[in-house]
Short mmCIF file of C-alpha atoms in Angstrom, two decimals:
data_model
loop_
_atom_site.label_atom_id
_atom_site.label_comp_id
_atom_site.label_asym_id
_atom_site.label_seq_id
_atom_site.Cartn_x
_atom_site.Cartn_y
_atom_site.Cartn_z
CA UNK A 1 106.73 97.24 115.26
CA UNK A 2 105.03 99.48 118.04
CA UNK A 3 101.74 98.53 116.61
CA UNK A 4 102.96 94.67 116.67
CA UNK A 5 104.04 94.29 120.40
CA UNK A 6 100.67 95.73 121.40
CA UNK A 7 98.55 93.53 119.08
CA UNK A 8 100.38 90.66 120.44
CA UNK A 9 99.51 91.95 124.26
CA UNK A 10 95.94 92.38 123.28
CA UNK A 11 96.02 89.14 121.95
CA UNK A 12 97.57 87.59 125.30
CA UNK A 13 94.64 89.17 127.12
CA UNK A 14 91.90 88.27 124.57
CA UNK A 15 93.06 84.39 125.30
CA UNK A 16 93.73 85.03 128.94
CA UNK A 17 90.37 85.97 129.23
CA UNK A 18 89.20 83.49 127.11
CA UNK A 19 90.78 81.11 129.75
CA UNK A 20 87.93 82.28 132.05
CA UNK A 21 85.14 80.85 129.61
CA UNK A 22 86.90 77.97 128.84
CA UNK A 23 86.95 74.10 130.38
CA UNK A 24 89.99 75.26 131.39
CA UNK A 25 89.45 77.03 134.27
CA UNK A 26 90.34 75.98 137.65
CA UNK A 27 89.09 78.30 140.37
CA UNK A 28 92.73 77.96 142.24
CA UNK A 29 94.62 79.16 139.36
CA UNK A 30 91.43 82.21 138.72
CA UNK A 31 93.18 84.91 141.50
CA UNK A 32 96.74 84.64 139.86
CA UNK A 33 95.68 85.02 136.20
CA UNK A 34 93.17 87.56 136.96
CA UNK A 35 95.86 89.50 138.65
CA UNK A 36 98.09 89.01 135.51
CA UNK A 37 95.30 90.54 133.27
CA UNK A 38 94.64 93.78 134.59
CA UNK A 39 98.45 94.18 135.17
CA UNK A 40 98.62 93.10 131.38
CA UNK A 41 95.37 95.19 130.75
CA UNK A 42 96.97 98.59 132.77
CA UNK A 43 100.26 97.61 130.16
CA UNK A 44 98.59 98.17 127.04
CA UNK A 45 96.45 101.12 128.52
CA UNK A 46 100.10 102.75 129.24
CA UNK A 47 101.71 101.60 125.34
CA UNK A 48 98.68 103.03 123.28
CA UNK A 49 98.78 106.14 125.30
CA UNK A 50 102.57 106.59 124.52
CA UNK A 51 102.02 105.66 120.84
CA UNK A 52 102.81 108.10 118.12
CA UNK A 53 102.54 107.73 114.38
CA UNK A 54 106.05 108.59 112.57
CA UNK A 55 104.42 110.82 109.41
CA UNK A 56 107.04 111.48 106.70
CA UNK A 57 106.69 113.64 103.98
CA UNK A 58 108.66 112.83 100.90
CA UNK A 59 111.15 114.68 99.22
CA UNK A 60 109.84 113.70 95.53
CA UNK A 61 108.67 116.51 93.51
CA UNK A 62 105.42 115.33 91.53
CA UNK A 63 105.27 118.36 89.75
CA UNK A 64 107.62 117.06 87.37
CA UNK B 1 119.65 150.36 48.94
CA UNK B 2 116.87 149.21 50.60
CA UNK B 3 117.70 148.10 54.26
CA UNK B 4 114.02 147.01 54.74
CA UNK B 5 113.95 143.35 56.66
CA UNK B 6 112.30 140.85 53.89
CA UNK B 7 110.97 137.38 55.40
CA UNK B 8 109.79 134.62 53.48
CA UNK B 9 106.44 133.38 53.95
CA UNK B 10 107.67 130.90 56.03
CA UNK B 11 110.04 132.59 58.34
CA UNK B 12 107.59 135.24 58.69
CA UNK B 13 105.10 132.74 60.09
CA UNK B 14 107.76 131.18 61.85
CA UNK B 15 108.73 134.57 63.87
CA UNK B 16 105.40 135.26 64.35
CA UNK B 17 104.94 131.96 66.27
CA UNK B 18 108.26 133.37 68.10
CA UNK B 19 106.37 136.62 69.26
CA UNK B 20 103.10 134.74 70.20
CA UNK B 21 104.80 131.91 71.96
CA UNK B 22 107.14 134.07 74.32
CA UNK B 23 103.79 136.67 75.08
CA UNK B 24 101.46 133.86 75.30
CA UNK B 25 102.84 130.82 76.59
CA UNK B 26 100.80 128.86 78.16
CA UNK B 27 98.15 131.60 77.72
CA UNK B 28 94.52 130.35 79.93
CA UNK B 29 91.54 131.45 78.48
CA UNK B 30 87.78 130.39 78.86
CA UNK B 31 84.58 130.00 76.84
CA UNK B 32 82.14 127.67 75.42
CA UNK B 33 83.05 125.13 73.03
CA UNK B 34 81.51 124.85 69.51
CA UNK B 35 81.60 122.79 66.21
CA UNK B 36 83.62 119.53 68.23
CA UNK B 37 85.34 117.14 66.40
CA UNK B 38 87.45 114.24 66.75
CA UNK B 39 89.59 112.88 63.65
CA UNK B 40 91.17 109.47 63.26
CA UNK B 41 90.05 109.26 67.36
CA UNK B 42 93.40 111.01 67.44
CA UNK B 43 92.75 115.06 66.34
CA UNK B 44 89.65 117.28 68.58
CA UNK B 45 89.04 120.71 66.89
CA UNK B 46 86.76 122.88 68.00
CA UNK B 47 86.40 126.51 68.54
CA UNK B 48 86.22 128.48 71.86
CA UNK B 49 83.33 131.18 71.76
CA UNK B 50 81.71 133.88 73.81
CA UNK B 51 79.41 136.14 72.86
CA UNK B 52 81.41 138.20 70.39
CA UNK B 53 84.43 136.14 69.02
CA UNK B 54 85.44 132.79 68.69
CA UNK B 55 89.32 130.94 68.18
CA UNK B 56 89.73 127.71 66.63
CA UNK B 57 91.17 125.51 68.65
CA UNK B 58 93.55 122.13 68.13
CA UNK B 59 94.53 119.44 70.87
CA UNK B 60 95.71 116.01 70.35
CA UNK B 61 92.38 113.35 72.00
CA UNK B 62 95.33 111.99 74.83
CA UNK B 63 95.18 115.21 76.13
CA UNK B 64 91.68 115.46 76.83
CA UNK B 65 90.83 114.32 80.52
CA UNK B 66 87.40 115.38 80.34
CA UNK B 67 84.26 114.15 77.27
CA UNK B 68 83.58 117.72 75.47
CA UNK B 69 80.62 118.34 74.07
CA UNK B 70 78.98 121.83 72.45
CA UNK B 71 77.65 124.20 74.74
CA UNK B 72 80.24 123.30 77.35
CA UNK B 73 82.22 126.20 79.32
CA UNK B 74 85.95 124.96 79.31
CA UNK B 75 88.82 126.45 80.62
CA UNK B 76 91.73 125.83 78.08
CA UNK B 77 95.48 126.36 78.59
CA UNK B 78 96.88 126.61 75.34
CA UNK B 79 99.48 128.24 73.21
CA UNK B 80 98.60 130.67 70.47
CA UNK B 81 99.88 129.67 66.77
CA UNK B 82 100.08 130.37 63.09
CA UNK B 83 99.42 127.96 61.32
CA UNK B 84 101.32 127.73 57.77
CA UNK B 85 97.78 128.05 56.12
CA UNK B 86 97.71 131.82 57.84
CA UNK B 87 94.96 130.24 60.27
CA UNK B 88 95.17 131.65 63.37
CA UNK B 89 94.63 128.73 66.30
CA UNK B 90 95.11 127.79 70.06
CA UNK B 91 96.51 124.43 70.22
CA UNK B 92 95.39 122.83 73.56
CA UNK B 93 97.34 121.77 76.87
CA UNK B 94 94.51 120.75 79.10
CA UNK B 95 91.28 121.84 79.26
CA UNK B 96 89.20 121.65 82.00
CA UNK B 97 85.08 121.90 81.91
CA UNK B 98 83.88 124.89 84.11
CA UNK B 99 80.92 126.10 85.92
CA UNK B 100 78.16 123.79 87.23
CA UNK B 101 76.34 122.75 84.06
CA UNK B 102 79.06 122.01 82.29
CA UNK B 103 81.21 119.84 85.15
CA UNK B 104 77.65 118.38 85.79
CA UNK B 105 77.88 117.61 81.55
CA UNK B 106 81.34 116.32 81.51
CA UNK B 107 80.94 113.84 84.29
CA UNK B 108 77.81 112.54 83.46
CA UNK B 109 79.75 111.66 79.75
CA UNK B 110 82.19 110.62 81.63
CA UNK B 111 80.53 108.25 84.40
CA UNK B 112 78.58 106.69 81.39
CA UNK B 113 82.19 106.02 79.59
CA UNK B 114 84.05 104.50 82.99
CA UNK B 115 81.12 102.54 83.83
CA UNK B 116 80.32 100.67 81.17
CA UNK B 117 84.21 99.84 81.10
CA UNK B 118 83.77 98.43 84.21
CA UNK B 119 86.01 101.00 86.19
CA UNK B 120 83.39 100.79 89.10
CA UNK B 121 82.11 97.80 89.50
CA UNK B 122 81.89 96.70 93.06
CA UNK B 123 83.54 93.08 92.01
CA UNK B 124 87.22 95.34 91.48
CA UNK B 125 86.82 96.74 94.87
CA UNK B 126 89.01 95.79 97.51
CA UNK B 127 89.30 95.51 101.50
CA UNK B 128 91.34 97.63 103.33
CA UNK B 129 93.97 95.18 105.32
CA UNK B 130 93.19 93.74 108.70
CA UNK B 131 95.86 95.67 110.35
CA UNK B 132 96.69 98.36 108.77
CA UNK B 133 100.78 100.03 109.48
CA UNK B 134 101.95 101.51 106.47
CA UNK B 135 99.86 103.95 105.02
CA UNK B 136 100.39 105.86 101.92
CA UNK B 137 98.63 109.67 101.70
CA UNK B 138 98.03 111.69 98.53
CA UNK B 139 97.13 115.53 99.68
CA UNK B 140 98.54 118.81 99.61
CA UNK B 141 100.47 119.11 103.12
CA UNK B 142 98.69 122.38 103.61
CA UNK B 143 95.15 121.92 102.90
CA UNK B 144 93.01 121.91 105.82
CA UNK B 145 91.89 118.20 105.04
CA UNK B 146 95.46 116.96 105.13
CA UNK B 147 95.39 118.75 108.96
CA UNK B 148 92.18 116.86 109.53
CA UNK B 149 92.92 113.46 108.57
CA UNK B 150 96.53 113.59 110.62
CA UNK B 151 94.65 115.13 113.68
CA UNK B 152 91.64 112.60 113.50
CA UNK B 153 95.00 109.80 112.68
CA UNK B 154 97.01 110.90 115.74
CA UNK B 155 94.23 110.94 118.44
CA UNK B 156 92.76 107.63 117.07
CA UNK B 157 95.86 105.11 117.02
CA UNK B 158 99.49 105.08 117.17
CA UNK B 159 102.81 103.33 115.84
CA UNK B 160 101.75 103.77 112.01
CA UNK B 161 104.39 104.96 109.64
CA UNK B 162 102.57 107.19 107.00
CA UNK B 163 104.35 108.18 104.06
CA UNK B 164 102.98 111.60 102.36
CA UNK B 165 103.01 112.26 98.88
CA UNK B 166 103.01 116.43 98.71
CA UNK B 167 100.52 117.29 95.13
CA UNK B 168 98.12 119.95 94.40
CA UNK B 169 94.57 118.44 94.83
CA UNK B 170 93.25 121.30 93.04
CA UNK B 171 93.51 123.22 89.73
CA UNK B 172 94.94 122.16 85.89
CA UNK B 173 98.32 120.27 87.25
CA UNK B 174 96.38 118.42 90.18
CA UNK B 175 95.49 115.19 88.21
CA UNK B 176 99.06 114.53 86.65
CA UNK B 177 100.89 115.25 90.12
CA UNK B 178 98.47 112.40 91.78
CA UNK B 179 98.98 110.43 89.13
CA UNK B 180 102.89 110.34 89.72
CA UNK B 181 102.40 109.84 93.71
CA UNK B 182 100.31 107.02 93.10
CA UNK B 183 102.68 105.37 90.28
CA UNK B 184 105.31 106.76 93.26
CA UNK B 185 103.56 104.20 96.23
CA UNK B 186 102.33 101.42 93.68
CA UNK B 187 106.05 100.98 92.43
CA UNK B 188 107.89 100.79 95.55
CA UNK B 189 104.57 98.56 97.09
CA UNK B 190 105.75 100.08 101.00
CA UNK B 191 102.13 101.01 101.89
CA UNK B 192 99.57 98.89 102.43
CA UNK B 193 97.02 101.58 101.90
CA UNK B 194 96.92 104.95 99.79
CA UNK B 195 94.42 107.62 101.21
CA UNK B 196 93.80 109.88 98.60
CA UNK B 197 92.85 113.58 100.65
CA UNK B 198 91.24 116.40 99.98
CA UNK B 199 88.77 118.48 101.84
CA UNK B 200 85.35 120.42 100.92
CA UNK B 201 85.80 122.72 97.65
CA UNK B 202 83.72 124.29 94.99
CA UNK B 203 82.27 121.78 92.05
CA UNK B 204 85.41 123.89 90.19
CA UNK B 205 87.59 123.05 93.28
CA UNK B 206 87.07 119.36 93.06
CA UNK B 207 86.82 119.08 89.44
CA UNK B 208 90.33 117.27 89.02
CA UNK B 209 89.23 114.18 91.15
CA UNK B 210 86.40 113.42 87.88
CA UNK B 211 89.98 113.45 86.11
CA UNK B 212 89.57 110.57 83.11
CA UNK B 213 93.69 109.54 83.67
CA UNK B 214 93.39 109.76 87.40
CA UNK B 215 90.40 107.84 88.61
CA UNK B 216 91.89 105.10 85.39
CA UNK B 217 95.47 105.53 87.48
CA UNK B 218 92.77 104.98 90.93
CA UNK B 219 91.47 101.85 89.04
CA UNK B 220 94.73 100.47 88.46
CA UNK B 221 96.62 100.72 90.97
CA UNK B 222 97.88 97.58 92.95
CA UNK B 223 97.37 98.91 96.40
CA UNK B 224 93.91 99.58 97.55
CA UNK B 225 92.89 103.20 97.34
CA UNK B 226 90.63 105.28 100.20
CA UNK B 227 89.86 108.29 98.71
CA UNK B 228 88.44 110.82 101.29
CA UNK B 229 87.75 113.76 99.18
CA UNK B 230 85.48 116.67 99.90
CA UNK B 231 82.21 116.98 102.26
CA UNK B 232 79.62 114.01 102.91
CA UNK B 233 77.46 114.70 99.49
CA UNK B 234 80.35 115.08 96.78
CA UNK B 235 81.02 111.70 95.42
CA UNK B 236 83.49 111.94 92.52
CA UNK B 237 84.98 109.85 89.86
CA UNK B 238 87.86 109.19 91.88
CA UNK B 239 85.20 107.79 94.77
CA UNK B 240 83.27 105.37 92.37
CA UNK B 241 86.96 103.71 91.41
CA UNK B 242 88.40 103.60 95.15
CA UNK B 243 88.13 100.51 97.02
CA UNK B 244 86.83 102.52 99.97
CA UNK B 245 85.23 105.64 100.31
CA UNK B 246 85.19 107.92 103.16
CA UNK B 247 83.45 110.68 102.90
CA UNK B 248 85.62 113.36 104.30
CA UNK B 249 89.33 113.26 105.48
CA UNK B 250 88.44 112.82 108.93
CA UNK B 251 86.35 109.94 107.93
CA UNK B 252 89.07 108.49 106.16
CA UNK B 253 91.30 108.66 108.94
CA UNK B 254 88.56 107.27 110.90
CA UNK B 255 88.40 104.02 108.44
CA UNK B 256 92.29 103.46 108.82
CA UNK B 257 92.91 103.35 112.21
CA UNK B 258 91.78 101.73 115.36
CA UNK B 259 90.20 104.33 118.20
CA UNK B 260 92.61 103.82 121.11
CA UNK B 261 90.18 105.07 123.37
CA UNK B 262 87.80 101.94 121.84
CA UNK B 263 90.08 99.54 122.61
CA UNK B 264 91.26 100.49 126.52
CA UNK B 265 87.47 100.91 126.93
CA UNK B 266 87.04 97.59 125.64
CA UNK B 267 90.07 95.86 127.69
CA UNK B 268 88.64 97.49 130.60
CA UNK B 269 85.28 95.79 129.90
CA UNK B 270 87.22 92.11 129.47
CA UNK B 271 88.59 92.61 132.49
CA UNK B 272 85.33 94.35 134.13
CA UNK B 273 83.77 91.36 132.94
CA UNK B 274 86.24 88.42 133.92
CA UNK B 275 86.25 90.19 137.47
CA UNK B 276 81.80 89.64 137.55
CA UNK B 277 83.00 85.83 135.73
CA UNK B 278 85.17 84.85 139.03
CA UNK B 279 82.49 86.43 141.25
CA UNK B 280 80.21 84.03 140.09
CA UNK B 281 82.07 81.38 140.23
CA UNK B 282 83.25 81.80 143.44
CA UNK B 283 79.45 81.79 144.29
CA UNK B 284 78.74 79.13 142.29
CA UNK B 285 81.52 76.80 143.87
CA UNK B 286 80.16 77.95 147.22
CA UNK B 287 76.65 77.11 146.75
CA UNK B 288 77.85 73.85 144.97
CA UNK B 289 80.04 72.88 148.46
CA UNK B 290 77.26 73.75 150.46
CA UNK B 291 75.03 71.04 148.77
CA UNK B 292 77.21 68.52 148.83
CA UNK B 293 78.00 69.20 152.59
CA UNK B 294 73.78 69.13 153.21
CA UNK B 295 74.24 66.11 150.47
CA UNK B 296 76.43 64.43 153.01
CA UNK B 297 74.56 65.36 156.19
CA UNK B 298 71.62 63.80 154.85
CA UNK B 299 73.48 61.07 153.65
CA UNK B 300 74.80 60.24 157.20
CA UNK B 301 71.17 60.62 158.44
CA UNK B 302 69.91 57.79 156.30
CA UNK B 303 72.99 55.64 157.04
CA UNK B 304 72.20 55.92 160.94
CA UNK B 305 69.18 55.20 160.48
CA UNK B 306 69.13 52.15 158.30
CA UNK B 307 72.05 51.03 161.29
CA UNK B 308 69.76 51.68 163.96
CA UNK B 309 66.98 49.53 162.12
CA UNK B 310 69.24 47.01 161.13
CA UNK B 311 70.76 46.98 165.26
CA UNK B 312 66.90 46.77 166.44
CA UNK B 313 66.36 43.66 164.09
CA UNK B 314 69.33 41.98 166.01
CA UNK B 315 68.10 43.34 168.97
CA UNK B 316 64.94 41.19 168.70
CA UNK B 317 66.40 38.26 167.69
CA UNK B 318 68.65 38.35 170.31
CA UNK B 319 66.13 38.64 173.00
CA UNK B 320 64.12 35.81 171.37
CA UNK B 321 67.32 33.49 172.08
CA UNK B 322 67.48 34.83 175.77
CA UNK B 323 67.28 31.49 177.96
CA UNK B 324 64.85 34.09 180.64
CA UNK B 325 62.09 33.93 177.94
CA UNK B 326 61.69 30.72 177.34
CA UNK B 327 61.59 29.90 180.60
CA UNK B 328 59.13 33.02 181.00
CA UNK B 329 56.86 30.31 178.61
CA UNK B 330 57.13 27.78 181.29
CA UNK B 331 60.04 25.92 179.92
CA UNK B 332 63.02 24.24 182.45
CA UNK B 333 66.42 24.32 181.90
CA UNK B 334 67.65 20.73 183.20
CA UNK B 335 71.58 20.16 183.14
CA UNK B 336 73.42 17.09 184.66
CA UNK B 337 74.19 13.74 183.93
CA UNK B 338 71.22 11.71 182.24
CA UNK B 339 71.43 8.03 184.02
CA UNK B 340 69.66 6.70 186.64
CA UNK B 341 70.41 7.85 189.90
CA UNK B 342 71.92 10.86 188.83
CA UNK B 343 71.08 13.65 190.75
CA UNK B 344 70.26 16.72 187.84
CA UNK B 345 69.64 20.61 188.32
CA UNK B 346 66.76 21.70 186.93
CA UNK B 347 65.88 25.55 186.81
CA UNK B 348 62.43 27.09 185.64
CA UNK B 349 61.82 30.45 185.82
CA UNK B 350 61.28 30.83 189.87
CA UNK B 351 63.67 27.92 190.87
CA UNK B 352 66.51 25.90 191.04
CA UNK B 353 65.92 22.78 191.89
CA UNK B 354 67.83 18.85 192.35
CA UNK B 355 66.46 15.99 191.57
CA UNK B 356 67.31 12.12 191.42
CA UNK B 357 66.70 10.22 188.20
CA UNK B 358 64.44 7.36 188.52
CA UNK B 359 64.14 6.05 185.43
CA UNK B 360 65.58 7.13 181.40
CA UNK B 361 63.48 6.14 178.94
CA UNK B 362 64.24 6.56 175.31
CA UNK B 363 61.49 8.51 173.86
CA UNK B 364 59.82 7.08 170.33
#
């Protein structure tokens, strides 16, 4: 789930960025999503560092 | 009266299996094998030697995870019996091969068997997922590999949910307890993954991943297998049937996840990047206004001056009209009534003068 919400940010700034290459791009709307990125880009840096994996070890006995 | 115990044949045999199963169960004893044999592809006798006895031995051919040949050092765990013939025999748990040559042996047989079944050919093999969350791991929770691959795991990425499967990746049970955590992940299909772990050993050590049932339990199971077993130059059995190899735990851990550390450095790049992007375009929509502003200026500059040659045309015909210049030629300028007796101005270029008409005469 963790792992999901920060795919789907990296994909928002993969395509916001993309925006910049594109035909897209108007030079009045550039400042604004720029800004957007690196607060979106300063987001994910802040998630991944807070991300921990949940490890679980089972109960089964495989000796048997 | 004789109070002396008298057995049959039978039940004497019978407690005598008594005595030898509850000294000897499960008794582990090693040596080199002699005088195989395999009836019906169901029976293997052979004997066990060293250099001054030798047992004959029995096992059923299920049993046997590793090919046997003569001259092989085995380790056998077996239970001592007498047979109703009198024979005295071992009949065979497990047996595992032992020492260099004859591991070396039993997994050359043994590659030769799996591979020309197919086992490892590179069509069976498998990608790991795109994004991997669920991962299944097969290790023993205290082995030093285990601690590597979670380490390497932890710093790497985040948000996974691994799922550990606690076996013994070394010694005579190791094979059968992997088997079950793998027929554990593949029935309840909640990992995308299973990393089978194990770090660096002895050939002994890692003997159990050339394992006939497990790397056939590797080949068959439904979700792909990383196996990460041992140091960079031990490839098992176990290996050659995985869909991916790593080559150590770490490495294996390494192959799973994303490197966090990657990716910011990577956003930070995009964004790096996009910042440079608008730079230049800022520039470039500068530079672009400035040539259409010294577009325009030059523009202007033609357009006055085609006016001002245009206005200087006029200019000229204008001052051909002007009444001054033709006069200038010599030319008078006569207004007045045209009759006779009429007096008339007249104007040439000096003067202005009256005169009387004295005759009008209509001119041919």
């Amino acid at each position: 789930m963790a792992n999901k919400k920060i795919n789907a940010k990296i994909d928002e700034l993969k395509a916001g960025v993309d925006w910049f290459y594109s035909d897209d791009f108007e030079l009045d709307q550039a400042s604004a999503k720029y800004k957007e990125l690196t607060t979106l880009a300063k987001d994910i840096e802040k998630d991944l560092a807070e991300l921990k994996n949940e490890i679980k070890v089972i109960d089964e006995d495989f000796s048997k | 009266m004789n109070s002396e115990l008298v057995y049959s044949v039978t039940d004497f045999q019978a407690v005598c299996n008594q005595i030898l199963d509850s000294a000897f169960s499960g008794v582990v004893i090693e040596g080199e094998v002699a005088s195989f044999k395999v009836n019906q592809n169901k029976f293997i006798f052979f004997d066990l030697k060293d250099d001054e006895s030798s047992i004959g031995c029995f096992m059923m051919a299920f049993a046997l995870r590793f090919p046997l040949e003569d001259g092989m050092k085995v380790r056998i765990r077996a239970i001592p019996k007498l047979t109703k013939w009198g024979k005295f025999s071992l009949t065979v748990q497990s047996v595992m091969p032992v020492g260099e040559g004859s591991i070396k042996k039993s997994l050359e047989l043994l590659k030769k068997k799996l591979t020309a079944e197919g086992l490892f050919a590179p069509e069976r093999k498998r990608r790991l997922p795109e994004e991997i969350e669920k991962i299944g791991v097969i290790s023993s929770t205290q082995a030093a590999g285990y601690a590597d691959f979670c380490k390497i795991m932890n710093e790497r990425w985040g948000g996974l949910s691994v799922t550990v499967a606690h076996t013994q990746v070394q010694g005579a049970v190791a094979a059968d307890q992997i088997i079950r955590a793998l027929q554990y992940f593949n029935e309840r299909s909640e990992v995308q993954v299973i990393a089978l772990i194990r770090g660096g050993g002895s050939a002994d050590d890692l003997a159990v991943f050339n394992d006939e049932k497990l790397v056939r339990a590797i080949a068959a199971s439904k979700i792909p297998v990383i196996t990460g077993i041992g140091h960079e130059i031990d490839t098992s059995l176990c290996d050659l049937a995985a869909d991916v190899v790593a080559s150590t735990p770490s490495n294996a851990a390494q192959m799973l996840t994303r490197d966090r550390k990657e990716v910011v450095a990577a956003l930070r790049g995009d964004v790096g990047r996009i910042n440079n992007l608008l730079n230049t375009k800022i520039d470039d929509f500068a530079k672009e206004t400035r040539e259409l502003v010294a577009d325009a200026k030059r523009e202007i500059v033609v357009k006055i001056a085609t006016f001002e040659q245009e206005i200087a045309g006029i200019v000229k015909v204008l001052d051909q009209l002007n009444p001054e210049k033709v006069l200038a030629r010599g030319y008078a300028l006569m207004s007045g009534k045209i009759e006779v007796g009429s007096v008339v101005n007249i104007t040439t270029l000096k003067n202005e003068i009256k005169a009387e008409i004295k005759e009008v005469a209509k001119r041919n």
